[in-house]
PDB file of C-alpha atoms in Angstrom:
ATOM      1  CA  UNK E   1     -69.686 158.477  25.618  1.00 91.00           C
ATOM      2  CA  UNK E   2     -70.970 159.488  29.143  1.00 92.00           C
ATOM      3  CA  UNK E   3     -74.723 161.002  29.619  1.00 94.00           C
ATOM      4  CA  UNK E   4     -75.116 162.896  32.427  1.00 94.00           C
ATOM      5  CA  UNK E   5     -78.273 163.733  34.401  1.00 95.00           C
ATOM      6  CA  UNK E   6     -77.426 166.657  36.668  1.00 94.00           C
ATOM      7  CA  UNK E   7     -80.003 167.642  39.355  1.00 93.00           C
ATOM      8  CA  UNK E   8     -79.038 170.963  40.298  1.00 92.00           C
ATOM      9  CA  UNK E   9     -80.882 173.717  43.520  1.00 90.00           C
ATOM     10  CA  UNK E  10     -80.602 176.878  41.141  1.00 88.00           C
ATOM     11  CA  UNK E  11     -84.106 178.598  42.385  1.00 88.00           C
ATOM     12  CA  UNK E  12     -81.434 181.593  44.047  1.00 87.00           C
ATOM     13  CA  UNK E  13     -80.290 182.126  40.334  1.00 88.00           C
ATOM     14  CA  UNK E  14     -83.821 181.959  38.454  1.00 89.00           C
ATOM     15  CA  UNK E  15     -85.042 184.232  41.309  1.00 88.00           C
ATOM     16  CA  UNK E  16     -82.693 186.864  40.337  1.00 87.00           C
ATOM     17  CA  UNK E  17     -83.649 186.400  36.639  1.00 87.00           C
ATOM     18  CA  UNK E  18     -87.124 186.794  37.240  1.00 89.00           C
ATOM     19  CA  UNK E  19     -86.388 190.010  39.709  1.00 88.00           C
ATOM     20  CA  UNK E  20     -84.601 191.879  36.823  1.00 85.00           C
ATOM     21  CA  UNK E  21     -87.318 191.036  33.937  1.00 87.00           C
ATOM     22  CA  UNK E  22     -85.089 188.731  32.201  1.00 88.00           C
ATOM     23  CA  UNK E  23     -86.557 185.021  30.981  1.00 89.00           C
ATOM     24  CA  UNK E  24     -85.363 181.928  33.198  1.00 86.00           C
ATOM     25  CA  UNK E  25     -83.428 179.425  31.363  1.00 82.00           C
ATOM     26  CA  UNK E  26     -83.447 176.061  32.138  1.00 86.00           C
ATOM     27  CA  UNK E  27     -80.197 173.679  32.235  1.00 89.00           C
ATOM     28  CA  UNK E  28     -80.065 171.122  30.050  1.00 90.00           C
ATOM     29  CA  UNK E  29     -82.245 167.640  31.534  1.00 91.00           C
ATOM     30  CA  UNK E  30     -79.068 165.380  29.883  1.00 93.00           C
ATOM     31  CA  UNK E  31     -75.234 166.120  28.638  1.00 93.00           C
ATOM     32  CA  UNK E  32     -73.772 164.425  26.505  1.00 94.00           C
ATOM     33  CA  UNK E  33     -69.505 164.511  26.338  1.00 94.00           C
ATOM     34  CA  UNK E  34     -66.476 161.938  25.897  1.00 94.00           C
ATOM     35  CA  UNK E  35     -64.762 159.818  28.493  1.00 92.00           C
ATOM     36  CA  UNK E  36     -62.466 157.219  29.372  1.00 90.00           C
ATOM     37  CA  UNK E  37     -62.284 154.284  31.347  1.00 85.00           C
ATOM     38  CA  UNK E  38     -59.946 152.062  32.678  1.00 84.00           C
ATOM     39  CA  UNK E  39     -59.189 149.025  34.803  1.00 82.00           C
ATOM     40  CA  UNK E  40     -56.077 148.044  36.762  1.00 79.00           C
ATOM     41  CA  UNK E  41     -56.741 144.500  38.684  1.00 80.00           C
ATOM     42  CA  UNK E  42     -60.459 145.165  40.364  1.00 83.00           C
ATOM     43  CA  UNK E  43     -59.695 148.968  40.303  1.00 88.00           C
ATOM     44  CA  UNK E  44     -61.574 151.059  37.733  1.00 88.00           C
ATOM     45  CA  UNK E  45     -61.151 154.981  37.183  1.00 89.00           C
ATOM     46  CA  UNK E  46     -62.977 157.111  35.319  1.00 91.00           C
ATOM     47  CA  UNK E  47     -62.246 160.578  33.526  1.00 93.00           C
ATOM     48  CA  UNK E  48     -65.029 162.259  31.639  1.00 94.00           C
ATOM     49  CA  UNK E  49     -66.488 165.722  30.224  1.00 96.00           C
ATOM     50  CA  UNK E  50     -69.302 167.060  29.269  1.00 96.00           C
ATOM     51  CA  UNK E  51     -70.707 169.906  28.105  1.00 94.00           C
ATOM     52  CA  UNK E  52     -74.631 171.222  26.743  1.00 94.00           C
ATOM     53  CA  UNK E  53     -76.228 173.671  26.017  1.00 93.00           C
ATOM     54  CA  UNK E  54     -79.903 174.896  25.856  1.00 91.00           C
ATOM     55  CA  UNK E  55     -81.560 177.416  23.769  1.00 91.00           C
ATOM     56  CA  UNK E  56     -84.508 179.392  23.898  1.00 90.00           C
ATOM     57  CA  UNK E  57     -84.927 181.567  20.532  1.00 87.00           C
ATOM     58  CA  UNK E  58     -87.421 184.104  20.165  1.00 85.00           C
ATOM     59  CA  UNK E  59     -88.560 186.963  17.461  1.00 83.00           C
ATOM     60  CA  UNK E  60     -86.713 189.462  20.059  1.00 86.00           C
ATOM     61  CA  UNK E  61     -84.030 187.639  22.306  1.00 89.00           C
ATOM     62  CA  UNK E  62     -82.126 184.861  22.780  1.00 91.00           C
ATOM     63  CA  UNK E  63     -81.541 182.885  26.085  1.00 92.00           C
ATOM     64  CA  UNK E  64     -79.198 179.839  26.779  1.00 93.00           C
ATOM     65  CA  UNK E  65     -78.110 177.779  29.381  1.00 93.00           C
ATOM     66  CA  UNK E  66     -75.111 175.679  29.376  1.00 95.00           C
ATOM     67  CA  UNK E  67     -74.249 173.219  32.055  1.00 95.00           C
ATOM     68  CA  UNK E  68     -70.476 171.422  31.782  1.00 95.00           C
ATOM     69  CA  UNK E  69     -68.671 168.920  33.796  1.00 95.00           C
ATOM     70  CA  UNK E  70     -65.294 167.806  34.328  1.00 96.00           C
ATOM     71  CA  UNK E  71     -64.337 164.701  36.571  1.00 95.00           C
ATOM     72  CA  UNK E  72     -62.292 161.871  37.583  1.00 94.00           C
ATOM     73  CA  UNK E  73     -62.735 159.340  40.219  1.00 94.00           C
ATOM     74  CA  UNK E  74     -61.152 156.035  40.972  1.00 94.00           C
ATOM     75  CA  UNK E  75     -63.223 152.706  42.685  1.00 93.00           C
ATOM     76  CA  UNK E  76     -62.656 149.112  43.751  1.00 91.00           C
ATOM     77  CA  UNK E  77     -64.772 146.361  41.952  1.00 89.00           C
ATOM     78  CA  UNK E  78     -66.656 144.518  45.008  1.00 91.00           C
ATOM     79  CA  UNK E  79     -66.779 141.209  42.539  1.00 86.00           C
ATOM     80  CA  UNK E  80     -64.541 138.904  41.043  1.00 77.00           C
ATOM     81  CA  UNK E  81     -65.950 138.809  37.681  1.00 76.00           C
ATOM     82  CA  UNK E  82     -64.410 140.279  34.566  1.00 71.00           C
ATOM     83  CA  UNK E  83     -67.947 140.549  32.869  1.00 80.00           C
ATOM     84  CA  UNK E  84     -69.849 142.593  35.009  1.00 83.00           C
ATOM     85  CA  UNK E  85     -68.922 145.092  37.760  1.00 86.00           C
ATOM     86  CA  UNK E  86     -69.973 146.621  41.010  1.00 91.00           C
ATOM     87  CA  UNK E  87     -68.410 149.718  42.612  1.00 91.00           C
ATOM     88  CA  UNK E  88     -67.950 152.254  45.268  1.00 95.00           C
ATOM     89  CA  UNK E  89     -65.964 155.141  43.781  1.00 95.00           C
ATOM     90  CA  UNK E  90     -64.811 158.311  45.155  1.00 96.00           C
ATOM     91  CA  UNK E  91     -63.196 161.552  42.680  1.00 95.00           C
ATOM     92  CA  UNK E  92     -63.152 164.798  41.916  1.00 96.00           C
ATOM     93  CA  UNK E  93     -65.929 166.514  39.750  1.00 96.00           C
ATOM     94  CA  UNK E  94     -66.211 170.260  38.727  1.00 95.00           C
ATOM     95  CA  UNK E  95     -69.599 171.861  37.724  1.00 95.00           C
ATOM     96  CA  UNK E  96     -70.465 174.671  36.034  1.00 93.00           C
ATOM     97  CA  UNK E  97     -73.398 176.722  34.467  1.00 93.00           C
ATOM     98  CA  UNK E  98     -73.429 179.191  32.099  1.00 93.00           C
ATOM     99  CA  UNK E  99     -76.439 182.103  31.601  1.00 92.00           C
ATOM    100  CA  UNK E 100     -76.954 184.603  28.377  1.00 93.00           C
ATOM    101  CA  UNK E 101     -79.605 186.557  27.259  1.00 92.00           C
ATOM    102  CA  UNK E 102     -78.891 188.254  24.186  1.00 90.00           C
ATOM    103  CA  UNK E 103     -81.794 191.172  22.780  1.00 87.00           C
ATOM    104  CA  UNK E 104     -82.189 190.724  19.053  1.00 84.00           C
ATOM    105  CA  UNK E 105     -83.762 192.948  16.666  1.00 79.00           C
ATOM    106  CA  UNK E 106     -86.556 192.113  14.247  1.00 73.00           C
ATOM    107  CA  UNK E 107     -85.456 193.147  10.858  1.00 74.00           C
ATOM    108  CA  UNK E 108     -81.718 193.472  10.046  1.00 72.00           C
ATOM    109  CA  UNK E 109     -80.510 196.872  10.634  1.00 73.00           C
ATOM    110  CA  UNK E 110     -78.688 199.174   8.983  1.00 72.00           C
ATOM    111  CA  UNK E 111     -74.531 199.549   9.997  1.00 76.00           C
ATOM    112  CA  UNK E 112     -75.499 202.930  11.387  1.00 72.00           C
ATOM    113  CA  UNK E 113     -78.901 201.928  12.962  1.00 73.00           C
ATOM    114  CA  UNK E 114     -77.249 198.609  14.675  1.00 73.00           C
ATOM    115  CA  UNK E 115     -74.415 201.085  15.779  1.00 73.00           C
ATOM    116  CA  UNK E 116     -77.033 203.326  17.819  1.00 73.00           C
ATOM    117  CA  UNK E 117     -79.195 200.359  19.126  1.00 78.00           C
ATOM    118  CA  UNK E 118     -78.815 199.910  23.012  1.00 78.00           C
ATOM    119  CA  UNK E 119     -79.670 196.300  22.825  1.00 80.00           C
ATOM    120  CA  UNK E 120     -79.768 194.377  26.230  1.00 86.00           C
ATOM    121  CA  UNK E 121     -76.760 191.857  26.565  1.00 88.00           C
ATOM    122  CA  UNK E 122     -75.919 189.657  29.462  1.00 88.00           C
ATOM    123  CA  UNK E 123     -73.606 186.833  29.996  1.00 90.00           C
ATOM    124  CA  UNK E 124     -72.780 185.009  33.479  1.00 90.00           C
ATOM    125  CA  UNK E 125     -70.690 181.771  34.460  1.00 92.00           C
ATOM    126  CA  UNK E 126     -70.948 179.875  37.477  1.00 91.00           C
ATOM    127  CA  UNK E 127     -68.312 177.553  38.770  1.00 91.00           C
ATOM    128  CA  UNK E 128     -67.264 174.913  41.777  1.00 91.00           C
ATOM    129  CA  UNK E 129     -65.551 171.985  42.470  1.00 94.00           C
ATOM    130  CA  UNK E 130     -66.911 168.838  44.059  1.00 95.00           C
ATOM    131  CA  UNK E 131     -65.991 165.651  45.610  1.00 96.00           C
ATOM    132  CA  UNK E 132     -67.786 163.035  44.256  1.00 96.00           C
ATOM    133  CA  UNK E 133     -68.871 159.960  46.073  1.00 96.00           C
ATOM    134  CA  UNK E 134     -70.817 157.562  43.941  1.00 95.00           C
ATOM    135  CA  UNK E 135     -71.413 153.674  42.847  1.00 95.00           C
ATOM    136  CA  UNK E 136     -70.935 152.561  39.915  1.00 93.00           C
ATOM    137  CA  UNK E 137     -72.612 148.965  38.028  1.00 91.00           C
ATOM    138  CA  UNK E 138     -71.114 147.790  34.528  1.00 86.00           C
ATOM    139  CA  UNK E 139     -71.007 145.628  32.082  1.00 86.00           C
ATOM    140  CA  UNK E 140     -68.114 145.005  29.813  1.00 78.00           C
ATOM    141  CA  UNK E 141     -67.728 142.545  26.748  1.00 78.00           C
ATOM    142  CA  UNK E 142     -66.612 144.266  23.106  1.00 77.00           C
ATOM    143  CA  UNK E 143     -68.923 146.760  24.730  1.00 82.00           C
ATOM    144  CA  UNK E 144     -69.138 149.243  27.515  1.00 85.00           C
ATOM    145  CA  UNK E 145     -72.431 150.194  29.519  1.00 90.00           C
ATOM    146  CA  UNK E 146     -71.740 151.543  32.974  1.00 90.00           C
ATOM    147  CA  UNK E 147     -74.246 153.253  34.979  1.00 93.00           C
ATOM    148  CA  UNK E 148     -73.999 155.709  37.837  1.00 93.00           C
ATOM    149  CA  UNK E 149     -75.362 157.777  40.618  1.00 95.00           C
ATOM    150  CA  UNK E 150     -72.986 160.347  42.257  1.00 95.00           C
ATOM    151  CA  UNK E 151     -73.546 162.555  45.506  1.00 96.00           C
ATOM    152  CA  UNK E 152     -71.364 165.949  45.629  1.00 95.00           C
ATOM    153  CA  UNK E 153     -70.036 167.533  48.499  1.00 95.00           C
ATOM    154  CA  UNK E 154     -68.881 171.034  47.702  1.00 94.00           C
ATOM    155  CA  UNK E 155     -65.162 171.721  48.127  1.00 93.00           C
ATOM    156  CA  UNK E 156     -65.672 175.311  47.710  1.00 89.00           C
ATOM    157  CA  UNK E 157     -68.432 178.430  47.375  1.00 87.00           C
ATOM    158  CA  UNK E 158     -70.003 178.819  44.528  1.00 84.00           C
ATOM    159  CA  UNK E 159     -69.017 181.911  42.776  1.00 85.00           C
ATOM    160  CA  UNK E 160     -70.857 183.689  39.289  1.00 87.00           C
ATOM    161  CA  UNK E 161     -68.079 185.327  37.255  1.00 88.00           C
ATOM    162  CA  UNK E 162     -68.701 187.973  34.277  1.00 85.00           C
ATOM    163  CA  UNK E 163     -65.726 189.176  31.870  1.00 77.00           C
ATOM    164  CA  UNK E 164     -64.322 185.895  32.536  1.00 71.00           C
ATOM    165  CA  UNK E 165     -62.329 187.409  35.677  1.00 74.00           C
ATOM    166  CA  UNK E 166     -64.470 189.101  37.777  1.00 81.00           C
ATOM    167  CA  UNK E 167     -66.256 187.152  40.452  1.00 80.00           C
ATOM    168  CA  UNK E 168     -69.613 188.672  41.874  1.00 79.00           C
ATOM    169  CA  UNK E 169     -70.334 188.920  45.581  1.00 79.00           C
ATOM    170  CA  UNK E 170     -73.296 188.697  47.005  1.00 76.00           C
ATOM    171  CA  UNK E 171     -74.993 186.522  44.670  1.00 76.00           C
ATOM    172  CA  UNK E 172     -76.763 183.568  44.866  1.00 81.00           C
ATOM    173  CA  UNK E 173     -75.456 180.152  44.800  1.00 78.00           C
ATOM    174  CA  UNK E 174     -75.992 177.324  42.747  1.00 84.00           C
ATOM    175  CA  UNK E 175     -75.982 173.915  44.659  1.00 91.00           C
ATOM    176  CA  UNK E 176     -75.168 170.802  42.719  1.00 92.00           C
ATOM    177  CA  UNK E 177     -76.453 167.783  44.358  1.00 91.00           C
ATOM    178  CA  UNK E 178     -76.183 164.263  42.300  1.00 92.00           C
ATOM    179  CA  UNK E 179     -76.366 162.897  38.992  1.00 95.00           C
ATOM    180  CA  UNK E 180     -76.983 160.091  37.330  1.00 95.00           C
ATOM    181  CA  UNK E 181     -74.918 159.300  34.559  1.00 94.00           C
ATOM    182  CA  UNK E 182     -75.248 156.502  31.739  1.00 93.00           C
ATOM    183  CA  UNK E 183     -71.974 156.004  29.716  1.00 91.00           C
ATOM    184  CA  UNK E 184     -71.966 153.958  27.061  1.00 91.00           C
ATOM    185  CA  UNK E 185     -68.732 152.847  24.881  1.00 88.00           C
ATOM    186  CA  UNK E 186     -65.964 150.209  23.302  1.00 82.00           C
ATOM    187  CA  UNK E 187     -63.441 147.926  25.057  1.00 70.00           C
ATOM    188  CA  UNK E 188     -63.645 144.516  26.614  1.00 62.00           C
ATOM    189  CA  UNK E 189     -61.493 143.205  29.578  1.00 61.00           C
ATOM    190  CA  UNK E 190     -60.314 139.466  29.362  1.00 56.00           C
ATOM    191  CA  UNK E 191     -59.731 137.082  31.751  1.00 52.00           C
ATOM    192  CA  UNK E 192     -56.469 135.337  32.789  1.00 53.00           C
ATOM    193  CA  UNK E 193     -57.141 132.436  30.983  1.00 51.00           C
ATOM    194  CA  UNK E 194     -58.502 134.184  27.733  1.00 48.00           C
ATOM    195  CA  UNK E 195     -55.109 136.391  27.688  1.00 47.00           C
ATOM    196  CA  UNK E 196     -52.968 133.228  28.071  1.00 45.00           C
ATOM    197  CA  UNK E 197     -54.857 131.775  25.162  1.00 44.00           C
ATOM    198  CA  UNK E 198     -54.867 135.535  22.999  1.00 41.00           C
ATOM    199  CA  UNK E 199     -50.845 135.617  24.236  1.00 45.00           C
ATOM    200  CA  UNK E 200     -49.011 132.089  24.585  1.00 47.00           C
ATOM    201  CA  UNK E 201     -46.143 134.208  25.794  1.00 50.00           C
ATOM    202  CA  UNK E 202     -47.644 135.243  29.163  1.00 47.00           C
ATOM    203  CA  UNK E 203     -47.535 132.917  31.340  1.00 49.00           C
TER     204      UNK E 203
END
């Protein structure tokens, strides 16, 4: 279970929010998703997602932020022990936020009242793909706790899409610059000597 701590530049973004009356919304301070990870000799790879949202619900609108990752990276354990780990990694991470702002009414409305309202909607996405140079330190027994701190270098401009397809030009970027991220989980890693004695077949 990976918990990420993005620390995202998005003052471009809120500035626009604030220009057009519409509340700032804040993305979430930690994510929360599903991973895996794996080791091959003293290499160890990584594959995780996350995704969370958060809310801000008043009597007369609704605002949310969500903030989602995707990545994979791969890194070389820098000791010999089975137990514990320390490594450089490099990988591939995609970020992206998400903005609405939804108008509500106070009382429920009639079909035909609702069907004349000109309530304010507004929903924006925001997208762009990293590559993600990090370290990683772990610890490993019938239990997983591996923490991390990754810097991104953008592979690409960031771009804020509405109806899903349409990409917006002109507007500002958002500019993803680390994370920590705390990941937490099951599986242990044996040693030669305690797979020979698990397995008398191997030799």
């Amino acid at each position: 279970m990976p918990i990420e701590f993005p620390i995202i530049d998005n003052k471009g973004f809120e500035n626009a929010l604030n220009t057009a009356g519409l509340p700032a919304a804040k993305h979430p301070t930690a994510s929360v998703g599903i991973g895996f990870q794996f080791y091959a000799n003293r290499g160890i790879g990584t594959i995780s997602f996350v995704k969370t949202a958060a809310k801000k619900d008043e009597s007369t609108y609704l605002t949310e932020m969500e903030y989602r990752s995707f990545s994979f990276n791969f890194g070389y354990d820098l000791t010999k022990s089975h137990r514990y780990s320390l490594y450089p990694y490099l990988g591939l991470k995609g970020n992206g936020l998400s903005y609405l702002y939804r108008e509500k009414l106070a009382e429920p409305p009639t079909l035909e009242d609702y069907l004349q309202t000109d309530l304010k909607y507004k929903e924006i996405h925001n997208s762009r793909a990293h590559l993600d140079l990090g370290v990683g330190l772990s610890t490993q027994w019938f239990y997983l706790v591996n923490a991390r701190v990754g810097y991104l270098l953008p592979l690409e401009k960031s771009r804020w899409t509405i109806n899903d397809d349409m990409h917006l030009p002109h507007a500002p970027g958002a500019r993803y610059k680390f994370y920590f991220s705390l990941n937490i989980g099951l599986g242990g890693i044996y040693s030669n000597q305690e797979e020979r004695r698990r397995n008398p077949y191997i030799h």
